[in-house]
Coordinates of C-alpha atoms in Angstrom, one line a residue:
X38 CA -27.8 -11.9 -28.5
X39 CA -25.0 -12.1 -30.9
X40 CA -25.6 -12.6 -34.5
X41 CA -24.7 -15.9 -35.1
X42 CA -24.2 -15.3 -39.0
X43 CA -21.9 -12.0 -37.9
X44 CA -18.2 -12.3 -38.9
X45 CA -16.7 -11.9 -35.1
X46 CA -13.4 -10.6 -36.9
X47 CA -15.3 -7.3 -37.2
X48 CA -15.7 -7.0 -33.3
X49 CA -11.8 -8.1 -33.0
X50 CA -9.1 -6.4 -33.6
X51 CA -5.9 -8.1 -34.7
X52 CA -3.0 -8.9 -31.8
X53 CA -1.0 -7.1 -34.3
X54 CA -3.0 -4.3 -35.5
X55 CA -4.0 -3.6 -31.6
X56 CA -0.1 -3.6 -30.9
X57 CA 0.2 -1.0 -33.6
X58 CA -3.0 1.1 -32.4
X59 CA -1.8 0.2 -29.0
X60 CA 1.8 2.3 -29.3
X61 CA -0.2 5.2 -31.0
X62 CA -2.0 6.1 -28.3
X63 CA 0.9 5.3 -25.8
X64 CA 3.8 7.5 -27.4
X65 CA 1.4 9.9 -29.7
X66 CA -1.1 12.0 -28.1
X67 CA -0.1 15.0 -30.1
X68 CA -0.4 13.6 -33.1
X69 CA -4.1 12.2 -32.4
X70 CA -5.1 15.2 -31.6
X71 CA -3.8 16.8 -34.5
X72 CA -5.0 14.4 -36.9
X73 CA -8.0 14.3 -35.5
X74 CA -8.4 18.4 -36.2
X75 CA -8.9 17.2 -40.3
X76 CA -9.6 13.5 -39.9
X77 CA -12.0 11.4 -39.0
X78 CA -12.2 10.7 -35.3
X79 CA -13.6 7.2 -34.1
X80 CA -15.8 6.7 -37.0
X81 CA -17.3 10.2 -35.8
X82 CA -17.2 12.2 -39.1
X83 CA -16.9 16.2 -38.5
X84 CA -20.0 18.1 -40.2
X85 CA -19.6 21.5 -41.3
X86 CA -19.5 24.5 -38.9
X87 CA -22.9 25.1 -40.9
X88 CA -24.3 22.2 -39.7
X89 CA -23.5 22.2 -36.1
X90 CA -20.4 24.4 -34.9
X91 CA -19.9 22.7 -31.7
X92 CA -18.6 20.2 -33.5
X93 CA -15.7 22.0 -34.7
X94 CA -13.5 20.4 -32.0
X95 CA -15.4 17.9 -30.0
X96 CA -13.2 14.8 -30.2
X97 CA -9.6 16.9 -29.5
X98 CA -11.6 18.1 -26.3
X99 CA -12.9 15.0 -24.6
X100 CA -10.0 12.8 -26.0
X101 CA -7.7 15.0 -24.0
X102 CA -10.2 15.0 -21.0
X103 CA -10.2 11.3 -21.2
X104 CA -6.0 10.9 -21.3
X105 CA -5.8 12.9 -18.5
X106 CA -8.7 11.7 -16.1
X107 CA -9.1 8.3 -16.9
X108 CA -5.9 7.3 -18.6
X109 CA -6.5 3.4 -18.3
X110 CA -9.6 3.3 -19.8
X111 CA -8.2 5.8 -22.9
X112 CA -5.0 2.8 -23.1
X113 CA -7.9 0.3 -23.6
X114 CA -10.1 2.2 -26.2
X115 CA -7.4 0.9 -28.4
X116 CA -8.7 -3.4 -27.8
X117 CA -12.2 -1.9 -28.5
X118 CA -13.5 -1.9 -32.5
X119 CA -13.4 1.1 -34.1
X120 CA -17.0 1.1 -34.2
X121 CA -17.3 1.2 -30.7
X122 CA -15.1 3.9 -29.9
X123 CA -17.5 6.8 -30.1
X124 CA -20.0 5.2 -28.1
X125 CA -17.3 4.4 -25.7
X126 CA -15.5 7.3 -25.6
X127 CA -19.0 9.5 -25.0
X128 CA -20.3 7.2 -22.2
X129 CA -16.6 7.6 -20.0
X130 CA -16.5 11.4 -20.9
X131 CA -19.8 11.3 -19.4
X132 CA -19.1 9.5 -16.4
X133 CA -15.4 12.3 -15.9
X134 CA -17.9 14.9 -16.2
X135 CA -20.3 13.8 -13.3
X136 CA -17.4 12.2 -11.1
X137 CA -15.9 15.9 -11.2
X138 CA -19.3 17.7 -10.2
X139 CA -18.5 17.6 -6.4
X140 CA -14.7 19.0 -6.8
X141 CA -16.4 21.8 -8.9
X142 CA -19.2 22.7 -6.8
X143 CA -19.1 25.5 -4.1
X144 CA -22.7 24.3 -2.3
X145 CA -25.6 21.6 -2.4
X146 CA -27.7 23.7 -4.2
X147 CA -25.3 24.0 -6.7
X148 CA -24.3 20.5 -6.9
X149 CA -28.4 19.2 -7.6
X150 CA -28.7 22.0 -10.5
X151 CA -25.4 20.0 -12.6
X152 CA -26.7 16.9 -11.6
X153 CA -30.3 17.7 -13.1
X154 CA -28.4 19.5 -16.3
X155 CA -27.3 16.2 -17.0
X156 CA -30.9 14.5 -16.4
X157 CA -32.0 17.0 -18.6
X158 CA -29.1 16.6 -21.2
X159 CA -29.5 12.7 -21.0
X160 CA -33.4 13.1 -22.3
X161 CA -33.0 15.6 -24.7
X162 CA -30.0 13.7 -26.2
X163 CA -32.3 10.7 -26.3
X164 CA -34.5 13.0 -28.5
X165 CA -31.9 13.9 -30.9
X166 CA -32.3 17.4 -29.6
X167 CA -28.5 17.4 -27.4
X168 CA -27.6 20.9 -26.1
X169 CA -24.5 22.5 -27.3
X170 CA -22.3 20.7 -24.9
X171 CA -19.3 18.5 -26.3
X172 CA -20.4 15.3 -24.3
X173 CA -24.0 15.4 -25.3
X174 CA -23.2 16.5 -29.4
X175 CA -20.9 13.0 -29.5
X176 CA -23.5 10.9 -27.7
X177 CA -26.2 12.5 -30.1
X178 CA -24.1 11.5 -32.7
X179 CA -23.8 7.7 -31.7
X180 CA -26.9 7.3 -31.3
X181 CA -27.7 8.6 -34.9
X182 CA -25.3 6.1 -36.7
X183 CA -26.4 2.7 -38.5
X184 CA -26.7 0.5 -37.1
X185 CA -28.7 2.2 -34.1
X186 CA -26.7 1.3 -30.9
X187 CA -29.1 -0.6 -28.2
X188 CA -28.6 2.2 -25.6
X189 CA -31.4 3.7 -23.8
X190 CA -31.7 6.4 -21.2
X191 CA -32.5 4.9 -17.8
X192 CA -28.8 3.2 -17.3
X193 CA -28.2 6.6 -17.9
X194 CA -30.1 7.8 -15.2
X195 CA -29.4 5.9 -12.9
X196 CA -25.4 6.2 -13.4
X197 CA -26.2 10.2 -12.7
X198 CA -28.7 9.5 -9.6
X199 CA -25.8 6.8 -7.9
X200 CA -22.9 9.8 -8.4
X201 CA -25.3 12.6 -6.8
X202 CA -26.3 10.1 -3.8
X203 CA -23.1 9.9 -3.0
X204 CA -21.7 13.2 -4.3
X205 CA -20.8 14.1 -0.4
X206 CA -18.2 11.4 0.3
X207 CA -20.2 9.8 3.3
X208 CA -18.8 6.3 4.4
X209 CA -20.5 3.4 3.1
X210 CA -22.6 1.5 5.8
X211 CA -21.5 -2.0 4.8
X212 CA -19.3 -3.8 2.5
X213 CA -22.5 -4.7 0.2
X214 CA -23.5 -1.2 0.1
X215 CA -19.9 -0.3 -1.7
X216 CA -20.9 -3.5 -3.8
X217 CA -24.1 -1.9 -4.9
X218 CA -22.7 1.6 -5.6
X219 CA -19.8 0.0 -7.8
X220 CA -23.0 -1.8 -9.9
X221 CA -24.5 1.1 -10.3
X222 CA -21.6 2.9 -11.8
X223 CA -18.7 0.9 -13.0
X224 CA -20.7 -1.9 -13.9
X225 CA -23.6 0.1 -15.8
X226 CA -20.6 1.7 -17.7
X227 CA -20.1 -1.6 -19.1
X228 CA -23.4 -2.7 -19.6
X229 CA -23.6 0.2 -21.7
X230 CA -20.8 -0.4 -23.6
X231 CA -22.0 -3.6 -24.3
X232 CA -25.2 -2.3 -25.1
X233 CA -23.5 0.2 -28.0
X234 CA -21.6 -2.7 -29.4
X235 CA -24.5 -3.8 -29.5
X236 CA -24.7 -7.1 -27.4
X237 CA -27.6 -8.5 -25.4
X238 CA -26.4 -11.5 -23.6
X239 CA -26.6 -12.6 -20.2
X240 CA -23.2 -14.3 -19.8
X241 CA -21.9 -11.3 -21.0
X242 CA -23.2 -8.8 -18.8
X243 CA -22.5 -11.3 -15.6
X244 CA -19.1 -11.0 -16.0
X245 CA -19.0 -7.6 -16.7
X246 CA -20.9 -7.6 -13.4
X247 CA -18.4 -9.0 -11.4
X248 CA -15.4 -6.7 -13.3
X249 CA -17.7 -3.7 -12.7
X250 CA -17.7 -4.2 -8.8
X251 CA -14.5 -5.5 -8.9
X252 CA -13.2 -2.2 -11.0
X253 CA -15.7 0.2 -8.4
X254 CA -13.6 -1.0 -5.1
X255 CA -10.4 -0.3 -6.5
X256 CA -11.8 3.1 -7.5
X257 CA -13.1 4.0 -4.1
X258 CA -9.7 2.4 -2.5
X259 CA -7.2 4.6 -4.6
X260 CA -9.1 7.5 -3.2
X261 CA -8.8 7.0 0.3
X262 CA -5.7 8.9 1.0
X263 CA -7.1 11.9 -1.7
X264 CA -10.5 12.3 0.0
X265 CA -8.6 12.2 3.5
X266 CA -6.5 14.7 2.5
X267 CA -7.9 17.1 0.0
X268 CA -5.3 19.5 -1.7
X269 CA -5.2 23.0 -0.3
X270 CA -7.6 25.1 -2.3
X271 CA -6.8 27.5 -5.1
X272 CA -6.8 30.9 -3.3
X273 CA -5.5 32.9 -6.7
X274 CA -8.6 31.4 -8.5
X275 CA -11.7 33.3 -9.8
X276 CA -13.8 30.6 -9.2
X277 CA -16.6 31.3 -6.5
X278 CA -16.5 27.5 -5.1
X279 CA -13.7 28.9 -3.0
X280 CA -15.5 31.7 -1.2
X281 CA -18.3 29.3 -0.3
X282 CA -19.0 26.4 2.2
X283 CA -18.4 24.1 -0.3
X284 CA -14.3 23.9 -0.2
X285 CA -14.4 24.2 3.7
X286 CA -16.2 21.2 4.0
X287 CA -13.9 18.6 1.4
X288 CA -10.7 20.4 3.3
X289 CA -12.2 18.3 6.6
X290 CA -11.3 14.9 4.8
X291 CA -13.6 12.0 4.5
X292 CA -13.0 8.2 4.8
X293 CA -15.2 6.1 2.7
X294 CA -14.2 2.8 3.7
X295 CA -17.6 0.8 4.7
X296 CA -18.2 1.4 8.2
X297 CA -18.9 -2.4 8.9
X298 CA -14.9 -2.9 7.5
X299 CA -13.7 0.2 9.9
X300 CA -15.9 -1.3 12.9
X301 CA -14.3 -4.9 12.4
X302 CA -11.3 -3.8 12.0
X303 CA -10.9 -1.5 14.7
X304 CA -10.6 1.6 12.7
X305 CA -11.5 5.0 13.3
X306 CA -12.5 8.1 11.1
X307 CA -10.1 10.7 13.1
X308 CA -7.3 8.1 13.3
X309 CA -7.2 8.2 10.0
X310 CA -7.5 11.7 9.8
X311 CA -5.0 12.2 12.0
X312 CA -2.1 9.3 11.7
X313 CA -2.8 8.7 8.0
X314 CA -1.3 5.6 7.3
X315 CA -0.1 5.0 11.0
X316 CA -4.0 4.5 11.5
X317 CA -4.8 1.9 13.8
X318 CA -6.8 -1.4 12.2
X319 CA -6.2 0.5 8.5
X320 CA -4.2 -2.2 6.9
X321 CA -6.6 -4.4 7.8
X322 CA -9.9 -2.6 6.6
X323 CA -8.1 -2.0 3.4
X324 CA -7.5 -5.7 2.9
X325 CA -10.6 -7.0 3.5
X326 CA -12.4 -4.6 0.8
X327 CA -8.9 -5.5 -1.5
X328 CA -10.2 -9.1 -0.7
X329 CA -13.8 -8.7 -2.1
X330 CA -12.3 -7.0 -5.2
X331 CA -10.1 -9.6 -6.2
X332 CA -13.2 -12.2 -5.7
X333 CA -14.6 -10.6 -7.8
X334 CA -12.0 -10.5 -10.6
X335 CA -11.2 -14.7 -9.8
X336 CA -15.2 -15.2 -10.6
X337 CA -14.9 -13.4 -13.3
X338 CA -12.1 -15.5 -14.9
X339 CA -13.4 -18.5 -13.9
X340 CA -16.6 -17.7 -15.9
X341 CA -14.6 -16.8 -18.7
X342 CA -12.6 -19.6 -18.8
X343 CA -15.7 -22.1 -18.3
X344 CA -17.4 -20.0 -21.0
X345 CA -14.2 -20.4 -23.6
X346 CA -14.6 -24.6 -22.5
X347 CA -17.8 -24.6 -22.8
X348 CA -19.3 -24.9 -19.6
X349 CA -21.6 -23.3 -18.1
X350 CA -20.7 -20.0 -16.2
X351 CA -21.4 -21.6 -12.7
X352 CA -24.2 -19.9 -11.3
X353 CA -27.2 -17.3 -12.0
X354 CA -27.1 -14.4 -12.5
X355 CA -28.1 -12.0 -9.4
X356 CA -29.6 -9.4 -11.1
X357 CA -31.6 -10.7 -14.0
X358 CA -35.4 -10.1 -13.9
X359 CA -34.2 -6.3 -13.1
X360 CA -35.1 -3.4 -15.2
X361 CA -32.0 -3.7 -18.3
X362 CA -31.3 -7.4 -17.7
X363 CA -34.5 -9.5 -19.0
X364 CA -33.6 -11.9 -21.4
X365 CA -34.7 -14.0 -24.1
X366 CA -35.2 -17.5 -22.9
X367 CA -32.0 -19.5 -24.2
X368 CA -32.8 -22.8 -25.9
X369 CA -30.5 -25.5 -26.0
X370 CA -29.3 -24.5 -29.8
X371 CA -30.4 -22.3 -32.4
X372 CA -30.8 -22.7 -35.8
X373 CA -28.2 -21.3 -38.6
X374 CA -27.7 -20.7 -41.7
X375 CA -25.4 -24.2 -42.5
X376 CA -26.0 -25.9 -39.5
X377 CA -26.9 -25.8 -35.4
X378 CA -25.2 -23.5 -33.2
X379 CA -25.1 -25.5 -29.5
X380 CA -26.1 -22.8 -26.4
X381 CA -22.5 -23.6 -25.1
X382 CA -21.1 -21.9 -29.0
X383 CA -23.4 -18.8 -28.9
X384 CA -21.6 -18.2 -25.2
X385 CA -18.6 -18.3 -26.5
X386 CA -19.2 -16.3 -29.3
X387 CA -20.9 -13.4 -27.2
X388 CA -17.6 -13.5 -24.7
X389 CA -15.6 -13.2 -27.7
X390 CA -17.4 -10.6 -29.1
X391 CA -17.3 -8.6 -26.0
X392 CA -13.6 -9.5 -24.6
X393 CA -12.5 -5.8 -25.4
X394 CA -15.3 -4.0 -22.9
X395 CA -13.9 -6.5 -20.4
X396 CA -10.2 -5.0 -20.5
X397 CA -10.8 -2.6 -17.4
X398 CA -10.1 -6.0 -15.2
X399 CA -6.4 -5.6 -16.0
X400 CA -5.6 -2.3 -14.8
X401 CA -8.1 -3.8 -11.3
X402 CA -6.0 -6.2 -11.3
X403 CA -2.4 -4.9 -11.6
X404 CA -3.1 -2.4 -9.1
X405 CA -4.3 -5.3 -6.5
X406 CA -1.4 -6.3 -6.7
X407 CA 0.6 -3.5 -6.3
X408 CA -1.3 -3.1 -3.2
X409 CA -0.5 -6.1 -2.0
X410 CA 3.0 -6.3 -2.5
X411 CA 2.8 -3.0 -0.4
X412 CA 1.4 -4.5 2.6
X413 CA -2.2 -3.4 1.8
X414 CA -0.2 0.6 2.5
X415 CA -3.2 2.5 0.7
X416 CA -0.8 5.8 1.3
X417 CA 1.8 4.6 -0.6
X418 CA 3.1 7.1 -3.1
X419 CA 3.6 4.1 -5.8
X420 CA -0.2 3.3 -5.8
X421 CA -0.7 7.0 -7.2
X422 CA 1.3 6.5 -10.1
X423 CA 0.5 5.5 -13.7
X424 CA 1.6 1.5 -14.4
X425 CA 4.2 1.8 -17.3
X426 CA 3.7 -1.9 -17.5
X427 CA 0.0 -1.5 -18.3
X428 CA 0.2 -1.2 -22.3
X429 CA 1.9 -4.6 -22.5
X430 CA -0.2 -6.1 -19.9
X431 CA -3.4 -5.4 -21.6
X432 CA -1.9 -6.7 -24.8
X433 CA -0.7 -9.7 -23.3
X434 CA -4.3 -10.5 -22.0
X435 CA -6.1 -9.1 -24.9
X436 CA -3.4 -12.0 -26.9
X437 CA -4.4 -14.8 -24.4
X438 CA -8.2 -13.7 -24.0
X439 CA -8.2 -14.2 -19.9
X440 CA -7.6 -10.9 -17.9

């Protein structure tokens, strides 16, 4: 739970300080890398080369990862507090690392060996022992600051188990299976950003819930087209994963659309394969999983915006009881220093507290509807590119506190 006697302006950024922070990381990139060579970076201080010399250039390297692979998220770092930045910024450089294991992996074999490097990473961070890998240095390094974020290793875990269970691309067998694989991933991202922050709260982590699955359907939507149609390989590259098995078998395409969608619908794996977006019963597939997405983001706003009135969220919670989510046992109100803070306050004030880990909604939501402007066209070359309206957008919601 949130401390109740904790100033909540240290958790919020200012509309216009976040503006400011906001056009830094927009228009320069080079110069946060540069400063960050003899600054500083995220509340991460830089120890000697003595002391630990993979730490020499730790930030500049994931930082540019993250720009590059997960650009939305690296807009949004900026709504976050600065204490929460390296906590952040280690748990998504984690998750780029693991989502890039099958695209970098020539057999199965190969692909179990990374996966269980990162098991084994994960539990000899968690014993302040981290191998001499970027990711694992900065998580090491979180984990040793004051005050002690609340993260522990199985959320961990099980993000790494979700990605190698469905590190081959196989369809989903129903709609609620995608729904369970975006919980395990999207949503345990946020649950352990929250967790850094550090925030235990059951309101909070309900409607990060519902933007986690929401956030995981548009992720598996926008890659319909790439997984149907890999790129060619690299056939002037040293790397062995193109002698193999490996690359033959992602050049065959894959359609990961829940097969109880594709079987509604009408839709068939080689029709998409082989008409692309002329595929019969496509459209249609794609907008019923678009559909369950954007539920997901209108219960999640609707939470938030009984929360903000003081109301209760609307109904329970559908995993608590599970391993991460067992809560204290809320009382009506608690006791204060200066007075009685009501059940309906201490919501609020957890919501408020965690409105920045919530951003990834806007970027869901933007691109919903972009897709359904489109006419649900999941090929559409638009849908590929970056949102220039996205800086302003997040602002505006991050102003308004509803995404």
């Amino acid at each position: 739970m949130v401390n109740s006697g904790q100033n909540l302006n240290e958790y919020r950024p200012s509309c216009h300080t976040a503006m400011a922070s906001l056009f830094t990381y927009v228009k320069l990139d080079s110069a946060i890398l540069r400063i960050s060579h003899s600054h500083d970076f995220c509340g991460v201080r830089r120890r000697s080369p003595q002391s630990n010399s993979i730490l020499h250039e730790p930030a500049p390297i994931i930082l540019n990862r993250h720009r590059q692979y997960d650009h939305p998220s690296y807009i949004l770092t900026t709504f976050l507090p600065p204490s929460l930045r390296p906590a952040h910024l280690a748990i998504r450089a984690l998750n780029l690392e693991l989502a890039r294991i099958p695209d970098t992996s020539s057999t199965p074999p190969v692909l179990q060996m990374r996966y269980q490097f990162w098991r084994t990473t994960i539990n000899s961070t968690f014993a302040l022992s981290p191998v001499k890998q970027p990711v694992a240095v900065l998580l090491s390094s979180v984990l040793q600051r004051d005050p002690k974020p609340a993260l522990t290793p199985s959320r961990f875990l099980r993000l790494i188990s979700t990605r190698e269970k469905h590190s081959t691309n196989a369809p989903y067998p129903t709609l609620d299976s995608l729904e369970q694989y975006a919980e395990n991933t999207y949503s345990t991202l946020l649950y352990l950003t929250l967790s850094a922050l550090p925030l235990h709260s059951i309101t909070a982590d309900h409607i990060a819930s519902h933007i986690g699955k929401a956030v995981g359907m548009v992720a598996i939507l926008r890659g319909v087209p790439l997984l149907a149609f890999p790129p060619p390989p690299n056939y002037h590259s040293n790397d062995p994963q193109n002698l193999g098995g490996g690359q033959q078998r992602r050049q065959q395409g894959a359609v990961t659309l829940p097969l109880d969608i594709m079987a509604e619908s009408g839709l068939r794996e080689e029709d998409v394969l082989r008409y692309g977006a002329e595929a019969s019963g496509l459209k249609d597939a794609v907008f019923k999983v678009a559909t369950r997405a954007s539920d997901h983001l209108i219960t999640a706003r609707q939470m938030l915006k009984n929360v903000q009135e003081g109301s209760d969220v609307g109904h329970a919670f559908e995993h608590e009881g599970e391993e991460e989510h067992a809560y204290d046992v809320e009382n009506d109100s608690i006791n204060v220093s200066g007075g009685t803070l009501s059940k309906s306050e201490q919501q609020r004030m957890e919501v408020e507290k965690a409105f920045g880990v919530f951003m990834p909604a806007v970027p869901s939501s933007l691109w919903l509807q972009r897709l359904e402007k489109l006419d649900f066209d999941i090929f559409r070359e638009d849908l590929r590119r970056r949102d220039w309206k996205l800086p302003w957008k997040a602002w505006l919601a991050y102003r308004r506190r509803m995404f």
